[in-house]
Each structure stands twice: as C-alpha cells, then as structure tokens.
Tab-separated table of C-alpha atoms in Angstrom:
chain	number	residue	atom	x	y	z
A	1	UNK	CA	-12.731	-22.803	-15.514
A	2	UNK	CA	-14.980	-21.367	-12.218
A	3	UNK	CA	-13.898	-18.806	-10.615
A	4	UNK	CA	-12.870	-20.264	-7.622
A	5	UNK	CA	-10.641	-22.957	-9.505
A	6	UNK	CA	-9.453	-19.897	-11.535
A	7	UNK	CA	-7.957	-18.642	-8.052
A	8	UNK	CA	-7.134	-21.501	-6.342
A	9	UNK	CA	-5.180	-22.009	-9.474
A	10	UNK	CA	-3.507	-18.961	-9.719
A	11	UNK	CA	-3.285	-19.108	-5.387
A	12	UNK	CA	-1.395	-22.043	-5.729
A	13	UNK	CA	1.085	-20.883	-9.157
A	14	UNK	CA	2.051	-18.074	-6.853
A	15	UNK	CA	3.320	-20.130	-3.536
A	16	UNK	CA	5.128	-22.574	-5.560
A	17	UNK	CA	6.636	-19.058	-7.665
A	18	UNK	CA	8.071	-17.894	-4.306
A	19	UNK	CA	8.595	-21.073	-2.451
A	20	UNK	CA	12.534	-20.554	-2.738
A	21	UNK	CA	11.823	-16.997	-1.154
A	22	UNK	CA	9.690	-18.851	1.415
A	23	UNK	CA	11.841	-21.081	2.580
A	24	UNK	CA	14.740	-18.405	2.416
A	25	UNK	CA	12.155	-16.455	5.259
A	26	UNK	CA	11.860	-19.706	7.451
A	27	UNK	CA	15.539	-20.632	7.279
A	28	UNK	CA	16.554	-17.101	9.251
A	29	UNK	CA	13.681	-17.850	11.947
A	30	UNK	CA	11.815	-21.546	11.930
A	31	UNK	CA	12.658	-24.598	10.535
A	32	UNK	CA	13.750	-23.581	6.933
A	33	UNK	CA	10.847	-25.836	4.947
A	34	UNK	CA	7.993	-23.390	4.961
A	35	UNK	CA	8.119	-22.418	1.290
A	36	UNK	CA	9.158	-26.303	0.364
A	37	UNK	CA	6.050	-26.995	2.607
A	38	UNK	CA	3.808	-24.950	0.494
A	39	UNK	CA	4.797	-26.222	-2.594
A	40	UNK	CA	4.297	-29.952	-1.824
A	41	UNK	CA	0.683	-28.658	-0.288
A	42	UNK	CA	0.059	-26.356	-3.333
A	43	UNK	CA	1.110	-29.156	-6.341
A	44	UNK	CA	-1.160	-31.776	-4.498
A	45	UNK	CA	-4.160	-29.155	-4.438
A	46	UNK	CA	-3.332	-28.419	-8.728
A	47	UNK	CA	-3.393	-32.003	-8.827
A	48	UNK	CA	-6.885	-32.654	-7.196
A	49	UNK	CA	-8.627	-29.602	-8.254
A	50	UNK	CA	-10.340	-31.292	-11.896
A	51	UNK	CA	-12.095	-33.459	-9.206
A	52	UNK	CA	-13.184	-30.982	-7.593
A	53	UNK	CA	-14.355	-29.319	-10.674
A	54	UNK	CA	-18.250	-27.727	-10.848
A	55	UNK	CA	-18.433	-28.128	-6.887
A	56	UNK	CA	-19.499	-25.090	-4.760
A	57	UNK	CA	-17.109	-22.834	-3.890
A	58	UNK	CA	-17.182	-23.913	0.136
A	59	UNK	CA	-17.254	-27.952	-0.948
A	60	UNK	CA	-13.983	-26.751	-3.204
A	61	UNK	CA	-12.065	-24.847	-0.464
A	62	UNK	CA	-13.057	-27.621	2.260
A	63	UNK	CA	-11.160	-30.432	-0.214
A	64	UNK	CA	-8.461	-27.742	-0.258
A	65	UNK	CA	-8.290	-26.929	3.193
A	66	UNK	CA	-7.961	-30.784	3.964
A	67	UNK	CA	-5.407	-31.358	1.028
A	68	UNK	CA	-3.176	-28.790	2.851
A	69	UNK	CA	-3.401	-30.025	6.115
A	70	UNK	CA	-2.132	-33.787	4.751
A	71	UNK	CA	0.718	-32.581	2.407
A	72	UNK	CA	2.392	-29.242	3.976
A	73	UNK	CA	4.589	-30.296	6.776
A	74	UNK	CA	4.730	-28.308	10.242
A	75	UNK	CA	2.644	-25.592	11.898
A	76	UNK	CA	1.603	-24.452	8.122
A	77	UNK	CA	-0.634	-27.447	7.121
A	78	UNK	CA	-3.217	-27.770	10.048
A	79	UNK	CA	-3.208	-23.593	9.910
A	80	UNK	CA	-3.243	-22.955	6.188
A	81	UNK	CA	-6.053	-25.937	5.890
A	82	UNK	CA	-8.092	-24.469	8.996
A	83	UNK	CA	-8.042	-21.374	6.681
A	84	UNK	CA	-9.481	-22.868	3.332
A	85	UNK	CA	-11.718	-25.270	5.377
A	86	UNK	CA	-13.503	-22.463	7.680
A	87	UNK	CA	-13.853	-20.754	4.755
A	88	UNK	CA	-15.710	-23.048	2.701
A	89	UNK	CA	-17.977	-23.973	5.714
A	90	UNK	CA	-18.831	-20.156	6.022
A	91	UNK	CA	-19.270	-19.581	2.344
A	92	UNK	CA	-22.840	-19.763	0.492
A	93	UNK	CA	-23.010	-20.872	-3.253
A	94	UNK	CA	-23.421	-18.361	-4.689
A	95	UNK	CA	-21.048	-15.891	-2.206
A	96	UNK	CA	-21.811	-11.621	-2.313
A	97	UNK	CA	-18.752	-9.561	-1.062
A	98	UNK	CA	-20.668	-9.196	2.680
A	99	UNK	CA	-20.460	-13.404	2.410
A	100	UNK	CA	-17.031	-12.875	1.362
A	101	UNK	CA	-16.174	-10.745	4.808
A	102	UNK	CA	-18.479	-12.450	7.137
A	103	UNK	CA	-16.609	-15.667	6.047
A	104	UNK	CA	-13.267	-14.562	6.143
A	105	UNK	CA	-14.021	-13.480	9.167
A	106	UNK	CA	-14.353	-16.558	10.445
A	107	UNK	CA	-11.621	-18.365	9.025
A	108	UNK	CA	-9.065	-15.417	10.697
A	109	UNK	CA	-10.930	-16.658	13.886
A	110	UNK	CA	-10.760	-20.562	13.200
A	111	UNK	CA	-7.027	-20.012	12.815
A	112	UNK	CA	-6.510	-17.845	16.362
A	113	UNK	CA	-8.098	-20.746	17.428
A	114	UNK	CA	-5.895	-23.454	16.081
A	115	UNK	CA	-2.882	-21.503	16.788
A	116	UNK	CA	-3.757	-20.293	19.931
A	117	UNK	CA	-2.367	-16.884	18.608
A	118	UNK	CA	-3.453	-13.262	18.320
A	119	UNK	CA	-2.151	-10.464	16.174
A	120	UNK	CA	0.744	-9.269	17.718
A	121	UNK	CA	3.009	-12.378	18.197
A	122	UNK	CA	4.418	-12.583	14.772
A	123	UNK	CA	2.698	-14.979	12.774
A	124	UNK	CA	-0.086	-15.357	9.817
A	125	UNK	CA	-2.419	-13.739	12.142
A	126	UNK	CA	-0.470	-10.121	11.532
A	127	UNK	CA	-1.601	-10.201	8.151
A	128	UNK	CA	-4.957	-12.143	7.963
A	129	UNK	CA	-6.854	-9.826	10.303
A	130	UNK	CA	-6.148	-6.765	9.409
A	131	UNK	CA	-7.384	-7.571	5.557
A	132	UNK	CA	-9.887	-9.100	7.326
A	133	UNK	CA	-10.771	-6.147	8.824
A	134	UNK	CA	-10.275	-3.933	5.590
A	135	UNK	CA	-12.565	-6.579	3.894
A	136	UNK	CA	-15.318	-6.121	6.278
A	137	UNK	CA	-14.809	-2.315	5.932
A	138	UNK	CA	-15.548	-2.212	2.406
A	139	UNK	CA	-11.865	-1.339	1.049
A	140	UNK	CA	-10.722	-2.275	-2.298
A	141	UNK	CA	-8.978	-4.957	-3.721
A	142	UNK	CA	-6.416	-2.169	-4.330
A	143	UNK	CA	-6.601	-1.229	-0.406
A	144	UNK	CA	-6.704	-4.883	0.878
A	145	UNK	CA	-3.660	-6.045	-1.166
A	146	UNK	CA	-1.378	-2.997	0.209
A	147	UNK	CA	-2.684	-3.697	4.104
A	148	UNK	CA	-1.626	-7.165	3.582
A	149	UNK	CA	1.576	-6.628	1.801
A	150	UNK	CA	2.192	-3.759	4.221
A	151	UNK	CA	1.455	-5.819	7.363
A	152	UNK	CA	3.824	-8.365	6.344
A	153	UNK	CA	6.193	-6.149	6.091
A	154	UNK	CA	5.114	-5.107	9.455
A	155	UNK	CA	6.200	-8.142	11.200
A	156	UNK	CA	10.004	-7.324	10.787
A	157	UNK	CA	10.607	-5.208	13.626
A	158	UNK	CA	8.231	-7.695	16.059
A	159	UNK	CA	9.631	-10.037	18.543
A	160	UNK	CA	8.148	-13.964	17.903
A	161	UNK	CA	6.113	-14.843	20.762
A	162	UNK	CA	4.547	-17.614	19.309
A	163	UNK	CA	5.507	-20.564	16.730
A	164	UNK	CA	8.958	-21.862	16.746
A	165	UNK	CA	10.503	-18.781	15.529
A	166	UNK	CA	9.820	-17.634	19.730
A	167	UNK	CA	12.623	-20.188	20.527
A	168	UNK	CA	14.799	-16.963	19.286
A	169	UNK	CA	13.430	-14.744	21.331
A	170	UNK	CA	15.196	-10.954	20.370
A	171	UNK	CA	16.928	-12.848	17.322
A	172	UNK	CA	13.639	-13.367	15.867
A	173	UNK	CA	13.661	-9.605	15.515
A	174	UNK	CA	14.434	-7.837	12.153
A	175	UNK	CA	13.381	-11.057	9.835
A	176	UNK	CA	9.608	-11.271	8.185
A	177	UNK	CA	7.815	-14.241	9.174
A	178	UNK	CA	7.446	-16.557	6.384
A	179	UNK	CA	3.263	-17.227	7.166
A	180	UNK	CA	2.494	-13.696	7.115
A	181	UNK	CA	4.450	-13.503	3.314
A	182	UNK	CA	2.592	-16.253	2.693
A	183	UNK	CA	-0.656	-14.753	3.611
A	184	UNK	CA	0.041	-11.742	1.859
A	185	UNK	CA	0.970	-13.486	-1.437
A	186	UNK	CA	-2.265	-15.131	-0.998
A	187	UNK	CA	-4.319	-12.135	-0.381
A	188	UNK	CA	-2.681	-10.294	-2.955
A	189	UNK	CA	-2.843	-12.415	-5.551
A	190	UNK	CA	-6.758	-13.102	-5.327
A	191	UNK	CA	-7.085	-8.970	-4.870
A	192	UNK	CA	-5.069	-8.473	-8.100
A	193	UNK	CA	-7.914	-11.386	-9.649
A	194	UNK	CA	-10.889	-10.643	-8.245
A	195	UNK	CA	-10.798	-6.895	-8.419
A	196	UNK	CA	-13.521	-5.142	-6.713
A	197	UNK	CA	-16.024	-7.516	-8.596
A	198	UNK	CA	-16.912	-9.485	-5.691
C-alpha cells in the first residue's frame, strides 16, 4: 500500500476509533452527530480507496475530499472535504516537506474561506493553523502533533462565535469543540506515521 493510502487508512481507523468520543464533544455544544458524521464519511472513504489505488497523492485526497463532503452530515462534510480537496489541488506528485507546508497552507485557507471563520471563534480553524504554522516553520512531527493536541485543548476556555455551538453563547464555554479534536486526531495521527520523513 502507498503511502498516502497507508494514511488515509490509518486517518480514517482513527475517527471511526473515537467517533463515540466525537459525538460525546458535539452533544455538550452542536448537534450531537459530529463523531457519527465522521464515521459514515470515514467508512465510505475505506470503502473507495482500492479505486483510488496507484493515483497521485492530490487525485487521491481530491476523491477523498469529495467523498466527505457527500457522506458526513452538517458543517463537517463541505469543511472536512474543502480540507482533503485543497490539499490535493496544492499537492505535486511526488510532494517534499516545503510542498507539504505550502499546501497545507492552503487548505487552512480554503477552509477560512468556506467557513467564513478565523482562529479565534472556536472551531477546526484553532487547531489547523497553528500546525499549519508549525509545519511551515520546520517543527517536528513530534512538535506539530503536541501544538495540535495542545490547541484543541485550547478551545475549552473560548466562547463559540461561530458554527452552531455560538447559539450558546457563554454555555459554549468550558467544552472542546468536537472539529478541532477532530483535527487534532487527524494531525496527530499522520505525525505519529509520517515522522519527520517527509
């Protein structure tokens, strides 16, 4: 198996692992599907992915990217899939770690643009940019799985200014938003794959 199936694989294992957590997350502050969401998204892309086998890595993450924007329900879907999709349009075939940042880069931005978010506001965004920005500073694997895990963590104490979990206004406060532990497991679990090989 290529790499990239190896950790879409492995990407996708670890969602449907935690989706009970997930949802758990979502049913204190949103709608209370998010990790059922993910799961439905994530079996559908470990279905598909022998197609998709021997493609370039940006053709795979595009058909992954669009997968998750049909099958997860909610905000998630269109947001998770503008992730893999700008991705894989950013990505080279043969990716170095500056192709890596440069296009991670861009997916962070493709989703402030979808969600007409910023960091800040509680969501995915709290977590995706600042790896993005340890990426594109050369940190580790090692580095860029604790800033993730560490900025999901972050969002407890924030007030949810965007998504539905805003509807709650000061009640929002206190609980982790489900996207960013979603991000982080993500980011995490292709740091703890990849290692500082790429």
């Amino acid at each position: 198996m290529l790499m990239t199936e190896l950790l879409i694989t492995t990407v996708a294992r670890a969602i449907i692992a935690e989706a009970e957590h997930l949802t758990a997350l979502d049913q204190a502050i949103g709608d209370g599907d998010h990790g059922l969401n993910m799961k439905r998204g994530m079996e559908a892309v470990l279905a598909e992915l022998p197609k998709l086998a021997g493609k370039p890595p940006g053709e795979v993450l595009k058909a992954v990217g669009m997968l998750l924007v049909m099958k997860v329900g909610g905000a998630s879907g269109p947001l998770f899939g503008t992730l893999a999709m700008e991705m894989g349009k950013a990505l080279p075939s043969e990716p170095g770690r500056a192709d890596l940042a440069q296009a991670f880069a861009a997916a962070v931005a493709g989703v402030a643009a979808r969600g007409k978010s910023e960091q800040g506001q509680k969501t995915m965004l709290d977590v995706l940019i600042p790896a993005s920005q340890a990426l594109s500073a050369g940190k580790s694997a090692a580095e860029i799985k604790v800033t993730a895990l560490a900025a999901a963590d972050a969002t407890m104490p924030l007030k949810a200014t965007r998504g539905r979990a805003s509807f709650l206004g000061d009640r929002s406060i206190g609980h982790m938003d489900p996207g960013s532990r979603s991000s982080a497991l993500i980011i995490a679990t292709i740091c703890d794959h990849v290692g500082d090989a790429a």
